[in-house]
mmCIF file of C-alpha atoms in Angstrom:
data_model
loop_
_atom_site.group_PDB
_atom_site.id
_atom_site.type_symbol
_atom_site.label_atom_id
_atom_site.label_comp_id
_atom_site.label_asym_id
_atom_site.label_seq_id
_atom_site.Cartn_x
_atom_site.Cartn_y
_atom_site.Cartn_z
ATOM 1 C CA UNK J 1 270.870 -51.961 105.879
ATOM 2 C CA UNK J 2 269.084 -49.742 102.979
ATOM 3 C CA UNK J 3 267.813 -47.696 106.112
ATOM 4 C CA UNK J 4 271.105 -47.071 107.338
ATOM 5 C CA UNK J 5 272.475 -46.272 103.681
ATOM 6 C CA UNK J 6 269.558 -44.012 103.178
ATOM 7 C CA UNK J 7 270.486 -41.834 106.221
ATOM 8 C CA UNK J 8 273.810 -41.914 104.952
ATOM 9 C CA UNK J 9 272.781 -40.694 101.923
ATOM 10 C CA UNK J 10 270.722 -37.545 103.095
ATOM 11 C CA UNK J 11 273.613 -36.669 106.071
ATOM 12 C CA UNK J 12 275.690 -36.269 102.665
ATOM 13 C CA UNK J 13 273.277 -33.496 100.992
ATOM 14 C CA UNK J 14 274.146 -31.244 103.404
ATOM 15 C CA UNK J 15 276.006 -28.211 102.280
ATOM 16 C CA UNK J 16 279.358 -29.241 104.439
ATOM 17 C CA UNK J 17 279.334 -32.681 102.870
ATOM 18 C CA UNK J 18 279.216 -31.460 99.502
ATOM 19 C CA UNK J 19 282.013 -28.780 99.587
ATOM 20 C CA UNK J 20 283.824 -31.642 100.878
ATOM 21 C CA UNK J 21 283.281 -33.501 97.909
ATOM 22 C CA UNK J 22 283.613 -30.622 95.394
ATOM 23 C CA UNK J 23 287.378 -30.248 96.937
ATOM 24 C CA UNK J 24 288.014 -34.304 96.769
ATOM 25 C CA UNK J 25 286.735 -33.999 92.551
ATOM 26 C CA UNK J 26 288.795 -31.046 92.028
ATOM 27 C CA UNK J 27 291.673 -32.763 93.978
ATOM 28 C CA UNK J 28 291.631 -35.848 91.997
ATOM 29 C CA UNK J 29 290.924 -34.177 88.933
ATOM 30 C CA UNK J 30 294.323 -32.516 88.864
ATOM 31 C CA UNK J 31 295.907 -35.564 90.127
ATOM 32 C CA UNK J 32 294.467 -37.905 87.482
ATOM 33 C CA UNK J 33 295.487 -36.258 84.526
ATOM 34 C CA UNK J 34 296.351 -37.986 81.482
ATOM 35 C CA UNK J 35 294.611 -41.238 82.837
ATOM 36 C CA UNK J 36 291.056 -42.951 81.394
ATOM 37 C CA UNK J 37 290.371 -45.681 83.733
ATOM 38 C CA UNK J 38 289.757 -45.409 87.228
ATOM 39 C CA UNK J 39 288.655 -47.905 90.010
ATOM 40 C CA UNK J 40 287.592 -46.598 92.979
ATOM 41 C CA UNK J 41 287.407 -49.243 96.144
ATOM 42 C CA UNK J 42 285.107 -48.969 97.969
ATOM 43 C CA UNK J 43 283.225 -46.386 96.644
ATOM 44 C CA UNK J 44 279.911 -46.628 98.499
ATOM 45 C CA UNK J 45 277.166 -44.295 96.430
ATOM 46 C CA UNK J 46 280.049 -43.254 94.107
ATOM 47 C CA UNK J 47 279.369 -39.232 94.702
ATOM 48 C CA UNK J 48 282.946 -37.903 94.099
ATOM 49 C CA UNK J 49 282.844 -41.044 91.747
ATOM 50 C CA UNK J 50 279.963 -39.425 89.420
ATOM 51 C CA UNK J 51 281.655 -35.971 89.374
ATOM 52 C CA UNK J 52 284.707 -37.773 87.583
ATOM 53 C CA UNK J 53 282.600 -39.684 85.413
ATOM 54 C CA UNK J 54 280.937 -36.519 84.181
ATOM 55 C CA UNK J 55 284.265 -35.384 83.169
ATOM 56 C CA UNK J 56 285.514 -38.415 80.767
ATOM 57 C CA UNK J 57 286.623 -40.439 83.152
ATOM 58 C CA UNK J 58 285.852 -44.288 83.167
ATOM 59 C CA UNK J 59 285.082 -44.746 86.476
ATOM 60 C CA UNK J 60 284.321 -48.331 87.948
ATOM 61 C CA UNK J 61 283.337 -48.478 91.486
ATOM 62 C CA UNK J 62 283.982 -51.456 93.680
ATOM 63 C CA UNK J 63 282.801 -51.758 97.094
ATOM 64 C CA UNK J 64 281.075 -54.632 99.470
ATOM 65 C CA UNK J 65 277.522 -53.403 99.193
ATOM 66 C CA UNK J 66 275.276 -54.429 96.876
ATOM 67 C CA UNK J 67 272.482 -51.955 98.259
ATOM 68 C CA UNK J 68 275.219 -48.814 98.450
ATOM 69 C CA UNK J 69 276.449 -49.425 94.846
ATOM 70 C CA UNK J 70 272.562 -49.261 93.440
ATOM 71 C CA UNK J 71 272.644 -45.779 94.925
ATOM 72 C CA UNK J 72 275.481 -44.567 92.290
ATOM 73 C CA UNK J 73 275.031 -42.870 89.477
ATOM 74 C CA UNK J 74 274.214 -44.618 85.975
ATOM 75 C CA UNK J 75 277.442 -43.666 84.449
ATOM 76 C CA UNK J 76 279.714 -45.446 86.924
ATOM 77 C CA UNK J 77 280.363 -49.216 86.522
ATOM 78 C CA UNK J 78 279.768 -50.740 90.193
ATOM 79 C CA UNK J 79 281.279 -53.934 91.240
ATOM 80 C CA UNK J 80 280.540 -55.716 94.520
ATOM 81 C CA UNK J 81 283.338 -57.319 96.227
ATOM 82 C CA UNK J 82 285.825 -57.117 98.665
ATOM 83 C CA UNK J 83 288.801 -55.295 98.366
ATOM 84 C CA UNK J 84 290.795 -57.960 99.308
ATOM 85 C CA UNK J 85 289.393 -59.924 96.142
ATOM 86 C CA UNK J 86 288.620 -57.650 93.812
ATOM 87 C CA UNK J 87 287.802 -59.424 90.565
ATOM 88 C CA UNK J 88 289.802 -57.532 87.423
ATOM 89 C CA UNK J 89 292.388 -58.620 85.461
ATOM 90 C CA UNK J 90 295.836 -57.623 85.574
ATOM 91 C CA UNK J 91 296.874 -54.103 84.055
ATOM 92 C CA UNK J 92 293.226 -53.431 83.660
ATOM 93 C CA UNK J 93 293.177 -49.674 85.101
ATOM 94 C CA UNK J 94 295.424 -46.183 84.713
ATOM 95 C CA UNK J 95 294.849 -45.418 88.141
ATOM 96 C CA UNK J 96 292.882 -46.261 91.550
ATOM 97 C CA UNK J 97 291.585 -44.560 94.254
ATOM 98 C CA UNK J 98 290.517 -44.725 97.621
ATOM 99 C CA UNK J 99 288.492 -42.028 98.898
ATOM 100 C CA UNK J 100 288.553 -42.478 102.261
ATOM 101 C CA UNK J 101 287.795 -45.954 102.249
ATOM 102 C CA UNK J 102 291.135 -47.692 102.671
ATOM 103 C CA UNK J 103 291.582 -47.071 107.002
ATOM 104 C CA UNK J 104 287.883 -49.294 106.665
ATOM 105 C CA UNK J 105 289.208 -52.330 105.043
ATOM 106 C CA UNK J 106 289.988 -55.019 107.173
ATOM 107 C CA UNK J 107 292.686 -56.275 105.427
ATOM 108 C CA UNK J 108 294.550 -53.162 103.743
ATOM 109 C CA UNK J 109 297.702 -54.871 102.735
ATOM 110 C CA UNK J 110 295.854 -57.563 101.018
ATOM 111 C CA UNK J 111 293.380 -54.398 99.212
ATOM 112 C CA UNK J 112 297.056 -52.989 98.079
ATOM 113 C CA UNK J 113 299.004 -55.869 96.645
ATOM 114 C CA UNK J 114 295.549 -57.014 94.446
ATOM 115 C CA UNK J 115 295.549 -53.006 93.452
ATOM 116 C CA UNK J 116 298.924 -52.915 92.057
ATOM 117 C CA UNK J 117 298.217 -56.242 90.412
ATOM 118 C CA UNK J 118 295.153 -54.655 88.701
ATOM 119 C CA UNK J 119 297.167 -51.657 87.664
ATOM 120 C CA UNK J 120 298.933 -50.856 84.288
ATOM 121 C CA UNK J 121 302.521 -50.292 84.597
ATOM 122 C CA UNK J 122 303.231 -47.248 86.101
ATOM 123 C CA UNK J 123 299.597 -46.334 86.865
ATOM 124 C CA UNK J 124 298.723 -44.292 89.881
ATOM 125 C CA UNK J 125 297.196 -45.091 93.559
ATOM 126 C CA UNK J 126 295.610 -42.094 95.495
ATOM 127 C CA UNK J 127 295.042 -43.163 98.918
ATOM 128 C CA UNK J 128 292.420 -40.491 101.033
ATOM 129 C CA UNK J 129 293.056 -40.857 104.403
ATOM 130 C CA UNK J 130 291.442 -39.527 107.613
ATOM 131 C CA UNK J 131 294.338 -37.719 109.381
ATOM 132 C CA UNK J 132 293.846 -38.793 112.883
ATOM 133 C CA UNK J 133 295.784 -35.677 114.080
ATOM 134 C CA UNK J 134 293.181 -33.319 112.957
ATOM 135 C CA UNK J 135 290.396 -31.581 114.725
ATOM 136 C CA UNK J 136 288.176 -32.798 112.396
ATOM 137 C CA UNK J 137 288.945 -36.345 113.076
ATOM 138 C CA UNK J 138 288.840 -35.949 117.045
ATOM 139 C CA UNK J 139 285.839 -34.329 117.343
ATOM 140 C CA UNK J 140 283.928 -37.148 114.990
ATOM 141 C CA UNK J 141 285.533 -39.689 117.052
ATOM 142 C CA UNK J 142 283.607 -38.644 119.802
ATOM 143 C CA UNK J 143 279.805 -38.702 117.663
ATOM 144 C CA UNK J 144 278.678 -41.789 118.319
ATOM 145 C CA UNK J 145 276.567 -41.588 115.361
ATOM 146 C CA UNK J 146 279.170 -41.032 112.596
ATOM 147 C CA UNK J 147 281.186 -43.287 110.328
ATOM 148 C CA UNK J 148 284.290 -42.351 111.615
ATOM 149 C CA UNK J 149 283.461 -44.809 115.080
ATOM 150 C CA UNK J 150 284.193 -48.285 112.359
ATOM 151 C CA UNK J 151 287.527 -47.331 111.521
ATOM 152 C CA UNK J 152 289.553 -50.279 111.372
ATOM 153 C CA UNK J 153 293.255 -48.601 110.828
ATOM 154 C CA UNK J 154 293.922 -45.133 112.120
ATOM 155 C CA UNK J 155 297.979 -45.066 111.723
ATOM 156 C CA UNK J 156 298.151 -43.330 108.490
ATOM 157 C CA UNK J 157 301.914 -44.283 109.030
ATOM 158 C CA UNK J 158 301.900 -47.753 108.771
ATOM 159 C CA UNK J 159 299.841 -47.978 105.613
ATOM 160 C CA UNK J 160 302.195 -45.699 103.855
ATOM 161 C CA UNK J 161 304.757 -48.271 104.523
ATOM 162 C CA UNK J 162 302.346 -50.580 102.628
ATOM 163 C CA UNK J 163 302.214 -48.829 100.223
ATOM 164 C CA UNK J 164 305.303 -48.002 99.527
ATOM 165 C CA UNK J 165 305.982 -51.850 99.192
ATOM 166 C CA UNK J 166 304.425 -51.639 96.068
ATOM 167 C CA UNK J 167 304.980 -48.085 94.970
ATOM 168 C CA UNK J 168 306.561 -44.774 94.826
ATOM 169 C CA UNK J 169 305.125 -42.758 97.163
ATOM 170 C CA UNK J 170 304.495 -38.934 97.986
ATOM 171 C CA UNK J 171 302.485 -37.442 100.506
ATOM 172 C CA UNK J 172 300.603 -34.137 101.809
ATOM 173 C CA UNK J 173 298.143 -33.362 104.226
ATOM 174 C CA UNK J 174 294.785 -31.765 102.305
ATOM 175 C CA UNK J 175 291.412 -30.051 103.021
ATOM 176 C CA UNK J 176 291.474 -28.078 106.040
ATOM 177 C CA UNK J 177 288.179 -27.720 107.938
ATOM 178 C CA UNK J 178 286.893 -25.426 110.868
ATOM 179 C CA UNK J 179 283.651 -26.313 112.737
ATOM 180 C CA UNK J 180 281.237 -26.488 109.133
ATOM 181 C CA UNK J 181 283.835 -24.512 106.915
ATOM 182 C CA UNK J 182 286.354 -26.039 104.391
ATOM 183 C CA UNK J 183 289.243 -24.905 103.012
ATOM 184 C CA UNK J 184 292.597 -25.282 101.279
ATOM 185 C CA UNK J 185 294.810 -26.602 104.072
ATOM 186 C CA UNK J 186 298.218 -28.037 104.641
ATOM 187 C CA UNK J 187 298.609 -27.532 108.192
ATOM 188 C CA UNK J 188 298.694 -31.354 109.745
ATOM 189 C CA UNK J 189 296.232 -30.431 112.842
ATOM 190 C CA UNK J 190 293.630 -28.751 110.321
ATOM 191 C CA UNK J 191 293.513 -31.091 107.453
ATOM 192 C CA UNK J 192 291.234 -34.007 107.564
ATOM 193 C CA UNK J 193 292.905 -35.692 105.063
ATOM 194 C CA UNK J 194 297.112 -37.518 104.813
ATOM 195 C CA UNK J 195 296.703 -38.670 100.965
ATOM 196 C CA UNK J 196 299.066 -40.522 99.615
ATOM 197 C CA UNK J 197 299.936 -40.446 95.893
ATOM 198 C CA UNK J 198 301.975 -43.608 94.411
ATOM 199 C CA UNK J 199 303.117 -44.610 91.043
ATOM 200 C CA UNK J 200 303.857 -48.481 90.793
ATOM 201 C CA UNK J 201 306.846 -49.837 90.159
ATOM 202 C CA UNK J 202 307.504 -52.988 88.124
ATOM 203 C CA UNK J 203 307.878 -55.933 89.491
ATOM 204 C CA UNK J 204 311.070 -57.404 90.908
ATOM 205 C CA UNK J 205 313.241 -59.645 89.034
ATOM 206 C CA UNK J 206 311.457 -63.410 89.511
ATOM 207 C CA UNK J 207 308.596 -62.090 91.382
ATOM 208 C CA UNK J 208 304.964 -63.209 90.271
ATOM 209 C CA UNK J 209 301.663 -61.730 90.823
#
């Protein structure tokens, strides 16, 4: 596994993974305004993770691997555990995030319902997805070597719905990219990303966490 991270790792130094990145900061940056504490599920080696941290953010980053979370950066807090059981208290965060991560969790709905129990009231949920209409998204379908092959939820679609079970929700299609060029992008076939921005609402009358 620490072999397979470590490629990981150095297929993200490249020049085209770290524009990508840049954009995904500066996107969440504006987004995130006004908030402290941010959890980030599964994070992985926390890189868009560390460029919040650097700029006063309290980042914690939770994710499944043990070996991936070691590769983050000393300023973010790294948790290992599943989504689906993520260990916080309730109302512990201003806002989470899932940088493309949320399409990989097995159980999304579950990941959701224990995020808006972690969050304060009204905090924020920015959900990166792949958009599956994109030519970015077809064409690493095909690699056999990348990431994209272990997606476990490509209907953007019906985890908005999720969402929105939990949250009010607004949506827009981001980061356009061209063969090994990125760019601002709304179009739906050139952006790689559907994100989906949601402020919680409280709880219904009777309900319980």
């Amino acid at each position: 596994m620490s072999g397979e991270i470590d490629r990981y790792i150095q297929s993200c130094r490249t020049d085209f993974w770290k524009a990508v990145f840049r954009m995904e900061a500066d996107y969440l940056l504006r987004r995130l305004e006004g908030c402290v504490d941010i959890l980030s599920v599964g994070c992985g080696p926390a890189f868009v993770e560390g460029a919040l941290s650097e700029r006063g953010f309290r980042v914690t980053g939770l994710d499944i691997s043990r070996e991936a979370l070691d590769r983050a950066p000393g300023s973010v807090e790294t948790v290992a555990a599943r989504a689906e059981d993520m260990p916080f208290c309730e109302s512990s965060f201003d806002a989470a995030i899932y940088v493309v991560s949320l399409q990989f969790i097995e159980d999304y709905r579950r990941a959701i319902e224990k995020t808006a129990r972690v969050l304060r009231p009204h905090g924020r949920l920015i959900a990166m997805l792949l958009n599956p209409d994109s030519a970015f998204f077809e064409r690493k379908r095909r690699d056999p070597d990348s990431y994209m092959r272990g997606i476990e939820h490509a209907a953007t679609k019906d985890i908005e719905s999720a969402i929105a079970e939990e949250f009010d929700v607004q949506t827009e299609y981001f980061l356009g990219v061209r063969d090994d060029a990125v760019f601002e992008s709304r179009d739906a076939t050139e952006a790689a990303l559907y994100v989906i921005t949601g402020v919680k609402r409280p709880p219904k009358r009777g309900r319980t966490s």
